[in-house]
mmCIF file of C-alpha atoms and ligand atoms in Angstrom:
data_model
loop_
_atom_site.group_PDB
_atom_site.id
_atom_site.type_symbol
_atom_site.label_atom_id
_atom_site.label_comp_id
_atom_site.label_asym_id
_atom_site.label_seq_id
_atom_site.Cartn_x
_atom_site.Cartn_y
_atom_site.Cartn_z
ATOM 1 C CA MET J 225 19.157 14.006 31.666
ATOM 2 C CA ALA J 226 21.441 15.878 29.254
ATOM 3 C CA LYS J 227 21.787 12.719 27.241
ATOM 4 C CA SER J 228 18.051 12.315 27.019
ATOM 5 C CA ALA J 229 17.590 15.937 25.939
ATOM 6 C CA ALA J 230 20.207 15.488 23.223
ATOM 7 C CA LYS J 231 18.493 12.337 22.083
ATOM 8 C CA LYS J 232 15.193 14.159 21.951
ATOM 9 C CA SER J 233 16.518 16.999 19.876
ATOM 10 C CA LEU J 234 18.124 14.520 17.496
ATOM 11 C CA GLN J 235 14.752 12.883 17.065
ATOM 12 C CA ALA J 236 13.102 16.239 16.450
ATOM 13 C CA GLU J 237 15.689 16.853 13.743
ATOM 14 C CA ALA J 238 15.051 13.443 12.294
ATOM 15 C CA VAL J 239 11.355 14.252 12.069
ATOM 16 C CA ALA J 240 12.018 17.646 10.505
ATOM 17 C CA ALA J 241 14.685 16.448 8.069
ATOM 18 C CA ASP J 242 12.624 13.499 6.975
ATOM 19 C CA PHE J 243 10.609 15.248 4.334
ATOM 20 C CA ALA J 244 11.143 15.677 0.685
ATOM 21 C CA TRP J 245 8.185 16.889 -1.310
ATOM 22 C CA PRO J 246 7.877 14.431 -4.180
ATOM 23 C CA GLU J 247 6.501 14.943 -7.646
ATOM 24 C CA GLU J 248 3.122 13.271 -7.469
ATOM 25 C CA ARG J 249 2.780 10.297 -9.749
ATOM 26 C CA ILE J 250 -0.872 10.127 -8.769
ATOM 27 C CA GLN J 251 -2.685 13.412 -9.330
ATOM 28 C CA VAL J 252 -5.838 13.846 -7.280
ATOM 29 C CA ALA J 253 -7.605 15.783 -10.050
ATOM 30 C CA ASN J 254 -7.401 12.969 -12.599
ATOM 31 C CA THR J 255 -7.811 10.049 -10.216
ATOM 32 C CA PRO J 256 -11.523 9.209 -9.959
ATOM 33 C CA TRP J 257 -11.389 7.396 -6.596
ATOM 34 C CA LEU J 258 -9.600 10.293 -4.868
ATOM 35 C CA ARG J 259 -12.171 12.896 -5.902
ATOM 36 C CA ALA J 260 -14.790 12.028 -3.284
ATOM 37 C CA PRO J 261 -12.504 12.214 -0.203
ATOM 38 C CA TRP J 262 -10.881 15.365 -1.640
ATOM 39 C CA ALA J 263 -14.316 16.974 -2.081
ATOM 40 C CA GLN J 264 -15.187 15.925 1.464
ATOM 41 C CA PHE J 265 -12.073 17.687 2.756
ATOM 42 C CA LEU J 266 -12.821 20.833 0.730
ATOM 43 C CA ALA J 267 -16.378 20.917 2.053
ATOM 44 C CA MET J 268 -15.146 20.729 5.661
ATOM 45 C CA ARG J 269 -12.573 23.379 4.992
ATOM 46 C CA GLN J 270 -15.010 25.737 3.237
ATOM 47 C CA ALA J 271 -17.523 25.359 6.049
ATOM 48 C CA ASN J 272 -14.730 26.158 8.500
ATOM 49 C CA ARG J 273 -15.252 22.793 10.107
ATOM 50 C CA LEU J 274 -11.828 21.286 9.528
ATOM 51 C CA PRO J 275 -11.160 18.964 12.471
ATOM 52 C CA HIS J 276 -7.804 18.677 14.252
ATOM 53 C CA GLY J 277 -7.526 15.057 13.271
ATOM 54 C CA LEU J 278 -8.090 13.480 9.865
ATOM 55 C CA LEU J 279 -7.668 9.810 9.049
ATOM 56 C CA ILE J 280 -7.392 8.750 5.428
ATOM 57 C CA THR J 281 -8.074 5.048 4.943
ATOM 58 C CA GLY J 282 -7.392 3.203 1.725
ATOM 59 C CA ALA J 283 -5.512 0.295 0.216
ATOM 60 C CA ARG J 284 -1.911 0.688 -0.830
ATOM 61 C CA GLY J 285 -1.292 1.782 -4.375
ATOM 62 C CA LEU J 286 -4.378 3.995 -4.564
ATOM 63 C CA GLY J 287 -2.584 7.277 -3.884
ATOM 64 C CA VAL J 288 -3.558 7.833 -0.253
ATOM 65 C CA MET J 289 -0.288 9.691 0.359
ATOM 66 C CA SER J 290 -0.796 11.840 -2.733
ATOM 67 C CA LEU J 291 -4.170 12.869 -1.340
ATOM 68 C CA ALA J 292 -2.634 13.556 2.082
ATOM 69 C CA ARG J 293 0.060 15.760 0.560
ATOM 70 C CA GLN J 294 -2.495 17.639 -1.525
ATOM 71 C CA ILE J 295 -4.492 18.321 1.660
ATOM 72 C CA ILE J 296 -1.340 19.612 3.385
ATOM 73 C CA ALA J 297 -0.378 21.769 0.404
ATOM 74 C CA TYR J 298 -3.851 23.295 0.214
ATOM 75 C CA SER J 299 -4.051 23.831 3.977
ATOM 76 C CA LEU J 300 -0.718 25.652 4.183
ATOM 77 C CA CYS J 301 -1.025 27.712 0.977
ATOM 78 C CA ARG J 302 -1.593 31.417 1.570
ATOM 79 C CA SER J 303 -3.765 31.900 -1.492
ATOM 80 C CA PRO J 304 -5.168 28.537 -2.526
ATOM 81 C CA ILE J 305 -7.064 28.202 -5.771
ATOM 82 C CA THR J 306 -10.728 27.848 -4.850
ATOM 83 C CA ALA J 307 -12.378 27.758 -8.289
ATOM 84 C CA PRO J 308 -14.716 24.734 -8.261
ATOM 85 C CA GLY J 309 -13.046 21.750 -9.880
ATOM 86 C CA ALA J 310 -9.595 23.341 -9.862
ATOM 87 C CA GLU J 311 -9.007 23.592 -6.111
ATOM 88 C CA GLY J 312 -5.399 23.311 -5.048
ATOM 89 C CA ALA J 313 -2.339 25.062 -3.683
ATOM 90 C CA CYS J 314 -1.102 28.051 -5.719
ATOM 91 C CA GLN J 315 2.473 26.621 -5.810
ATOM 92 C CA VAL J 316 3.987 30.138 -5.877
ATOM 93 C CA CYS J 317 3.272 31.820 -2.528
ATOM 94 C CA PRO J 318 6.070 31.843 0.103
ATOM 95 C CA ALA J 319 4.423 28.943 1.971
ATOM 96 C CA CYS J 320 4.142 26.860 -1.189
ATOM 97 C CA ARG J 321 7.753 27.621 -2.124
ATOM 98 C CA LEU J 322 8.989 26.494 1.282
ATOM 99 C CA ARG J 323 6.924 23.345 1.037
ATOM 100 C CA LEU J 324 8.185 22.520 -2.443
ATOM 101 C CA ALA J 325 11.753 23.076 -1.264
ATOM 102 C CA GLY J 326 11.137 20.640 1.585
ATOM 103 C CA THR J 327 11.861 23.292 4.209
ATOM 104 C CA HIS J 328 8.404 24.350 5.408
ATOM 105 C CA PRO J 329 8.766 24.514 9.203
ATOM 106 C CA ASP J 330 5.101 23.702 9.860
ATOM 107 C CA ILE J 331 5.207 20.256 8.259
ATOM 108 C CA GLN J 332 6.127 17.294 10.454
ATOM 109 C CA GLN J 333 6.134 13.850 8.929
ATOM 110 C CA LEU J 334 6.486 10.337 10.268
ATOM 111 C CA LEU J 335 6.869 8.465 7.037
ATOM 112 C CA GLN J 336 7.121 4.758 6.477
ATOM 113 C CA SER J 337 10.627 4.257 5.231
ATOM 114 C CA GLY J 338 12.228 0.882 4.725
ATOM 115 C CA SER J 339 13.461 -0.653 7.931
ATOM 116 C CA ALA J 340 12.060 1.907 10.408
ATOM 117 C CA SER J 341 8.736 0.132 10.335
ATOM 118 C CA SER J 342 7.200 1.055 13.671
ATOM 119 C CA VAL J 343 6.312 4.411 15.200
ATOM 120 C CA THR J 344 7.566 4.620 18.772
ATOM 121 C CA VAL J 345 6.662 6.834 21.678
ATOM 122 C CA ASP J 346 9.937 8.716 21.085
ATOM 123 C CA ASP J 347 8.798 9.558 17.554
ATOM 124 C CA ILE J 348 5.544 10.974 18.907
ATOM 125 C CA ARG J 349 7.391 12.869 21.653
ATOM 126 C CA ALA J 350 9.594 14.473 19.015
ATOM 127 C CA LEU J 351 6.401 15.450 17.245
ATOM 128 C CA ILE J 352 5.007 16.979 20.434
ATOM 129 C CA ASP J 353 8.258 18.933 20.869
ATOM 130 C CA ALA J 354 7.970 20.248 17.337
ATOM 131 C CA PHE J 355 4.434 21.410 18.069
ATOM 132 C CA SER J 356 5.664 23.537 20.947
ATOM 133 C CA PHE J 357 7.721 25.817 18.670
ATOM 134 C CA THR J 358 6.287 29.015 17.245
ATOM 135 C CA ARG J 359 4.421 28.440 14.021
ATOM 136 C CA TYR J 360 5.498 29.964 10.714
ATOM 137 C CA GLY J 361 1.971 30.150 9.326
ATOM 138 C CA ALA J 362 -1.566 29.757 10.609
ATOM 139 C CA LEU J 363 -1.480 25.966 10.685
ATOM 140 C CA ARG J 364 0.952 23.238 11.632
ATOM 141 C CA VAL J 365 0.508 19.788 10.137
ATOM 142 C CA ALA J 366 1.707 16.384 11.269
ATOM 143 C CA LEU J 367 1.505 13.574 8.743
ATOM 144 C CA ILE J 368 1.731 10.041 10.103
ATOM 145 C CA GLU J 369 1.910 7.504 7.302
ATOM 146 C CA GLN J 370 0.384 4.078 8.053
ATOM 147 C CA ALA J 371 -0.570 5.090 11.576
ATOM 148 C CA GLU J 372 -1.188 1.433 12.493
ATOM 149 C CA ARG J 373 2.614 1.272 12.848
ATOM 150 C CA MET J 374 2.257 3.076 16.183
ATOM 151 C CA ASN J 375 2.870 0.859 19.176
ATOM 152 C CA ARG J 376 0.589 1.170 22.187
ATOM 153 C CA ASN J 377 2.680 3.796 23.970
ATOM 154 C CA ALA J 378 3.012 5.872 20.829
ATOM 155 C CA ALA J 379 -0.746 5.729 20.278
ATOM 156 C CA ASN J 380 -1.406 6.786 23.883
ATOM 157 C CA SER J 381 0.991 9.661 23.496
ATOM 158 C CA LEU J 382 -0.664 10.794 20.274
ATOM 159 C CA LEU J 383 -4.063 10.456 21.884
ATOM 160 C CA LYS J 384 -3.121 13.099 24.444
ATOM 161 C CA LEU J 385 -2.271 15.471 21.601
ATOM 162 C CA LEU J 386 -5.545 14.714 19.857
ATOM 163 C CA GLU J 387 -7.516 15.213 23.049
ATOM 164 C CA GLU J 388 -6.037 18.644 23.613
ATOM 165 C CA PRO J 389 -4.762 19.719 20.229
ATOM 166 C CA PRO J 390 -2.573 22.827 20.129
ATOM 167 C CA GLU J 391 -4.320 25.692 18.387
ATOM 168 C CA GLY J 392 -3.796 25.727 14.642
ATOM 169 C CA SER J 393 -2.842 22.084 14.326
ATOM 170 C CA LEU J 394 -3.854 19.371 11.918
ATOM 171 C CA PHE J 395 -2.994 15.721 12.491
ATOM 172 C CA LEU J 396 -3.228 13.783 9.298
ATOM 173 C CA LEU J 397 -3.056 10.005 9.621
ATOM 174 C CA THR J 398 -3.156 7.411 6.887
ATOM 175 C CA THR J 399 -3.888 3.717 7.286
ATOM 176 C CA GLU J 400 -4.701 0.656 5.269
ATOM 177 C CA ARG J 401 -6.745 -0.767 8.118
ATOM 178 C CA ALA J 402 -8.538 1.641 10.438
ATOM 179 C CA ASP J 403 -9.556 -1.300 12.659
ATOM 180 C CA LEU J 404 -5.910 -1.741 13.666
ATOM 181 C CA LEU J 405 -5.921 1.694 15.307
ATOM 182 C CA PRO J 406 -7.118 2.052 18.905
ATOM 183 C CA ALA J 407 -10.794 3.020 19.114
ATOM 184 C CA THR J 408 -9.777 6.014 21.222
ATOM 185 C CA ILE J 409 -7.749 7.404 18.306
ATOM 186 C CA ARG J 410 -10.463 6.613 15.779
ATOM 187 C CA SER J 411 -13.029 8.481 17.817
ATOM 188 C CA ARG J 412 -10.872 11.618 17.760
ATOM 189 C CA VAL J 413 -10.466 11.882 14.004
ATOM 190 C CA GLN J 414 -12.736 12.442 11.022
ATOM 191 C CA ARG J 415 -12.389 9.800 8.394
ATOM 192 C CA LEU J 416 -11.784 10.231 4.675
ATOM 193 C CA VAL J 417 -12.226 6.955 2.823
ATOM 194 C CA VAL J 418 -10.516 6.052 -0.438
ATOM 195 C CA THR J 419 -12.544 3.234 -1.965
ATOM 196 C CA MET J 420 -11.184 0.609 -4.323
ATOM 197 C CA PRO J 421 -12.125 1.459 -7.905
ATOM 198 C CA SER J 422 -13.619 -1.062 -10.304
ATOM 199 C CA ARG J 423 -11.325 -2.882 -12.687
ATOM 200 C CA ALA J 424 -12.560 -0.837 -15.666
ATOM 201 C CA VAL J 425 -11.882 2.471 -13.896
ATOM 202 C CA MET J 426 -8.434 1.377 -12.718
ATOM 203 C CA VAL J 427 -7.380 0.048 -16.128
ATOM 204 C CA ARG J 428 -8.588 3.227 -17.886
ATOM 205 C CA TRP J 429 -6.651 5.321 -15.359
ATOM 206 C CA LEU J 430 -3.452 3.274 -15.803
ATOM 207 C CA CYS J 431 -3.676 3.812 -19.580
ATOM 208 C CA ASP J 432 -4.654 7.493 -19.520
ATOM 209 C CA THR J 433 -2.475 8.853 -16.744
ATOM 210 C CA GLN J 434 0.378 6.375 -16.327
ATOM 211 C CA GLY J 435 1.017 5.637 -19.985
ATOM 212 C CA PHE J 436 0.442 1.869 -19.986
ATOM 213 C CA SER J 437 -0.919 -0.078 -22.938
ATOM 214 C CA GLU J 438 -4.296 -1.715 -22.410
ATOM 215 C CA ALA J 439 -2.658 -5.167 -22.152
ATOM 216 C CA ASP J 440 -0.071 -3.997 -19.616
ATOM 217 C CA ALA J 441 -2.708 -2.152 -17.595
ATOM 218 C CA GLN J 442 -4.823 -5.315 -17.452
ATOM 219 C CA MET J 443 -1.749 -7.216 -16.276
ATOM 220 C CA LEU J 444 -0.983 -4.681 -13.525
ATOM 221 C CA TRP J 445 -4.566 -4.811 -12.346
ATOM 222 C CA PHE J 446 -4.445 -8.607 -12.249
ATOM 223 C CA MET J 447 -1.164 -8.627 -10.307
ATOM 224 C CA GLY J 448 -2.728 -6.564 -7.569
ATOM 225 C CA GLU J 449 -1.744 -3.776 -5.253
ATOM 226 C CA GLU J 450 1.897 -4.739 -4.686
ATOM 227 C CA GLN J 451 2.542 -4.095 -8.340
ATOM 228 C CA ARG J 452 0.300 -1.066 -8.745
ATOM 229 C CA ILE J 453 2.156 0.804 -6.004
ATOM 230 C CA SER J 454 5.351 0.797 -8.000
ATOM 231 C CA GLY J 455 3.497 1.790 -11.152
ATOM 232 C CA GLU J 456 5.890 -0.427 -13.052
ATOM 233 C CA LEU J 457 5.548 -3.696 -14.851
ATOM 234 C CA PRO J 458 7.351 -6.580 -13.152
ATOM 235 C CA ALA J 459 10.944 -7.099 -14.163
ATOM 236 C CA TRP J 460 10.657 -10.869 -13.765
ATOM 237 C CA ASP J 461 9.269 -13.279 -16.333
ATOM 238 C CA TRP J 462 5.767 -14.015 -15.067
ATOM 239 C CA LEU J 463 4.918 -15.890 -18.262
ATOM 240 C CA ALA J 464 7.829 -18.320 -17.882
ATOM 241 C CA VAL J 465 7.011 -18.873 -14.199
ATOM 242 C CA THR J 466 3.402 -19.674 -15.089
ATOM 243 C CA GLN J 467 4.324 -21.908 -18.023
ATOM 244 C CA ALA J 468 6.691 -23.812 -15.731
ATOM 245 C CA TRP J 469 3.769 -24.588 -13.403
ATOM 246 C CA VAL J 470 1.664 -25.832 -16.337
ATOM 247 C CA ALA J 471 4.552 -27.978 -17.600
ATOM 248 C CA LEU J 472 5.158 -29.385 -14.126
ATOM 249 C CA ASN J 473 1.499 -30.361 -13.709
ATOM 250 C CA ALA J 474 1.449 -31.902 -17.189
ATOM 251 C CA GLY J 475 4.554 -33.932 -16.434
ATOM 252 C CA HIS J 476 6.337 -32.221 -19.343
ATOM 253 C CA SER J 477 9.093 -31.030 -17.108
ATOM 254 C CA GLY J 478 10.475 -32.398 -13.905
ATOM 255 C CA VAL J 479 10.778 -30.839 -10.484
ATOM 256 C CA LEU J 480 14.376 -29.761 -11.068
ATOM 257 C CA ALA J 481 13.598 -27.918 -14.309
ATOM 258 C CA THR J 482 10.684 -26.167 -12.594
ATOM 259 C CA VAL J 483 12.846 -25.192 -9.656
ATOM 260 C CA LYS J 484 15.461 -23.772 -12.024
ATOM 261 C CA CYS J 485 12.865 -21.513 -13.636
ATOM 262 C CA TRP J 486 11.248 -20.471 -10.339
ATOM 263 C CA GLN J 487 14.629 -19.696 -8.797
ATOM 264 C CA ALA J 488 14.901 -16.652 -11.065
ATOM 265 C CA VAL J 489 12.231 -14.950 -8.918
ATOM 266 C CA SER J 490 12.358 -14.086 -5.225
ATOM 267 C CA ARG J 491 10.415 -16.583 -3.117
ATOM 268 C CA ASP J 492 8.093 -13.864 -1.872
ATOM 269 C CA THR J 493 7.238 -12.689 -5.397
ATOM 270 C CA LEU J 494 6.829 -16.294 -6.538
ATOM 271 C CA ALA J 495 4.534 -17.099 -3.613
ATOM 272 C CA ARG J 496 2.302 -14.096 -4.279
ATOM 273 C CA TRP J 497 2.144 -14.820 -7.974
ATOM 274 C CA LEU J 498 1.291 -18.532 -7.546
ATOM 275 C CA LEU J 499 -1.387 -17.557 -5.022
ATOM 276 C CA ARG J 500 -2.800 -14.994 -7.446
ATOM 277 C CA LEU J 501 -2.924 -17.679 -10.144
ATOM 278 C CA TRP J 502 -4.523 -20.065 -7.669
ATOM 279 C CA VAL J 503 -7.333 -17.595 -6.938
ATOM 280 C CA ASP J 504 -8.062 -17.317 -10.637
ATOM 281 C CA VAL J 505 -7.868 -21.072 -11.148
ATOM 282 C CA MET J 506 -10.510 -21.457 -8.429
ATOM 283 C CA ARG J 507 -12.703 -18.908 -10.203
ATOM 284 C CA VAL J 508 -12.504 -20.904 -13.406
ATOM 285 C CA GLN J 509 -13.138 -24.141 -11.515
ATOM 286 C CA SER J 510 -16.304 -22.568 -10.132
ATOM 287 C CA GLY J 511 -17.523 -21.828 -13.631
ATOM 288 C CA LEU J 512 -16.702 -18.108 -13.542
ATOM 289 C CA ALA J 513 -14.675 -16.327 -16.194
ATOM 290 C CA SER J 514 -10.969 -15.878 -15.559
ATOM 291 C CA GLU J 515 -9.961 -12.413 -14.401
ATOM 292 C CA ALA J 516 -6.603 -12.777 -16.089
ATOM 293 C CA PRO J 517 -5.608 -10.688 -19.116
ATOM 294 C CA SER J 518 -6.252 -12.408 -22.444
ATOM 295 C CA HIS J 519 -2.639 -13.523 -22.939
ATOM 296 C CA LEU J 520 -2.629 -15.278 -19.559
ATOM 297 C CA ALA J 521 -6.165 -16.704 -19.462
ATOM 298 C CA PRO J 522 -5.371 -19.770 -21.646
ATOM 299 C CA LEU J 523 -2.684 -20.848 -19.154
ATOM 300 C CA ILE J 524 -5.170 -20.457 -16.301
ATOM 301 C CA SER J 525 -7.624 -22.693 -18.172
ATOM 302 C CA GLN J 526 -4.898 -25.289 -18.649
ATOM 303 C CA LEU J 527 -3.987 -25.199 -14.959
ATOM 304 C CA SER J 528 -7.630 -25.534 -14.038
ATOM 305 C CA ARG J 529 -8.056 -28.651 -16.186
ATOM 306 C CA GLN J 530 -4.872 -30.287 -14.902
ATOM 307 C CA HIS J 531 -6.177 -31.106 -11.447
ATOM 308 C CA THR J 532 -9.454 -31.761 -9.705
ATOM 309 C CA ARG J 533 -11.050 -29.148 -7.517
ATOM 310 C CA VAL J 534 -10.153 -31.221 -4.462
ATOM 311 C CA HIS J 535 -6.506 -31.225 -5.476
ATOM 312 C CA TRP J 536 -6.516 -27.461 -6.058
ATOM 313 C CA LEU J 537 -8.138 -26.832 -2.693
ATOM 314 C CA LYS J 538 -5.358 -28.798 -1.038
ATOM 315 C CA CYS J 539 -2.791 -26.610 -2.807
ATOM 316 C CA HIS J 540 -3.934 -23.488 -0.975
ATOM 317 C CA PRO J 541 -2.442 -24.205 2.465
ATOM 318 C CA ILE J 542 0.771 -25.296 0.750
ATOM 319 C CA LEU J 543 1.040 -21.986 -1.090
ATOM 320 C CA LEU J 544 0.170 -20.028 2.043
ATOM 321 C CA GLU J 545 2.824 -21.816 4.032
ATOM 322 C CA PHE J 546 5.313 -21.145 1.263
ATOM 323 C CA LEU J 547 4.436 -17.438 1.406
ATOM 324 C CA GLN J 548 4.746 -17.353 5.181
ATOM 325 C CA THR J 549 8.239 -18.832 5.048
ATOM 326 C CA ALA J 550 9.301 -16.776 2.014
ATOM 327 C CA SER J 551 11.369 -14.408 4.108
ATOM 328 C CA HIS J 552 12.987 -17.160 6.179
ATOM 329 C CA PRO J 553 16.620 -17.934 5.419
ATOM 330 C CA LEU J 554 15.900 -21.329 3.941
ATOM 331 C CA ASN J 555 17.835 -22.987 1.185
ATOM 332 C CA ASP J 556 16.159 -21.662 -1.961
ATOM 333 C CA GLU J 557 16.545 -24.816 -4.003
ATOM 334 C CA LEU J 558 15.317 -27.183 -1.302
ATOM 335 C CA SER J 559 12.370 -25.017 -0.429
ATOM 336 C CA LEU J 560 11.306 -24.730 -4.097
ATOM 337 C CA GLU J 561 11.792 -28.460 -4.615
ATOM 338 C CA ARG J 562 9.513 -29.171 -1.698
ATOM 339 C CA LEU J 563 6.935 -26.749 -3.052
ATOM 340 C CA ALA J 564 6.988 -28.323 -6.522
ATOM 341 C CA LEU J 565 6.677 -31.812 -5.030
ATOM 342 C CA ASP J 566 3.881 -30.843 -2.648
ATOM 343 C CA LEU J 567 1.889 -29.136 -5.405
ATOM 344 C CA THR J 568 1.988 -32.186 -7.678
ATOM 345 C CA ASP J 569 2.112 -35.141 -5.296
ATOM 346 C CA GLN J 570 -0.755 -37.436 -6.204
ATOM 347 C CA SER J 571 -1.013 -38.706 -2.643
ATOM 348 C CA LEU J 572 -1.416 -35.129 -1.461
ATOM 349 C CA PRO J 573 -5.022 -35.367 -0.315
ATOM 350 C CA ALA J 574 -4.283 -38.514 1.661
ATOM 351 C CA ARG J 575 -1.160 -37.062 3.233
ATOM 352 C CA LEU J 576 -2.972 -33.971 4.388
ATOM 353 C CA ALA J 577 -6.051 -35.745 5.660
HETATM 354 ZN ZN1 ZN T 803 0.456 28.832 -2.213
#
């Protein structure tokens, strides 16, 4: 019993000590796709109809957590700025100062951090414990990042809280996929949706607010969400990796030379990149324009011409399987050799049939 109580209090500490209030790389005010859900929140708040549970859904890399933190900051601030278009926390009141220092007692967070990938019933129990303490301000907030990480017991435990929320509480959940949450949870929360912006909007935003050149912004957009999250250009040589595939298909370089080049990249990164190229190759094969930035598009055209559509279609399951085994402790060289052989083998269609 004593042991379990000690364990519990440790978990409560872990929840409380888990927060650092980061500088936001993604500012809600100058991020077009965050404006609508932010306005929706403000409208609920101004009408005094803020629910106890809010669920923000949106793809990774779009600033869902930045929006969540802005909602928390605004909700806890003692004198928030309410001028239309400039709404936000004042950043100077005692509540804001505590929050910025990472010591606001009314903020509980279950963040997604590295290895601790799932949210367990113990995590939620620690949250419930924290909600039983006296509040510092008028509202206590729990932020659960990627709430689909909750296992069944955790979700059931949270559901009880949502069904009978303590007075002055706000449960803020984020998720990439709302359909992975139990329907019972979904029915207890209001949803704020962050929609994927168009390419033009995203590229403009990357240039204007993140300081990328047009070419680099186009490249980040093409690489997809994994890359956009980091807000950094890849450190590996995507051009060399792509050229190696072209050379392999053309017979200009052998399997071993290709493997040597591809070995410079992690298998997971390589798999995602080859799949991204494959998607664009299929676009070109279907008579559509390549989505690739101008310095990459010629290589896509070359790839497209190097094989028939049938051959390219057969490459897809090979690439998918390579991605699925990317984290397995296989021998790098052998696994890449097999990939290179499978992707070029002329008897491929027959073998797979
Ligand atoms: Zn304030």
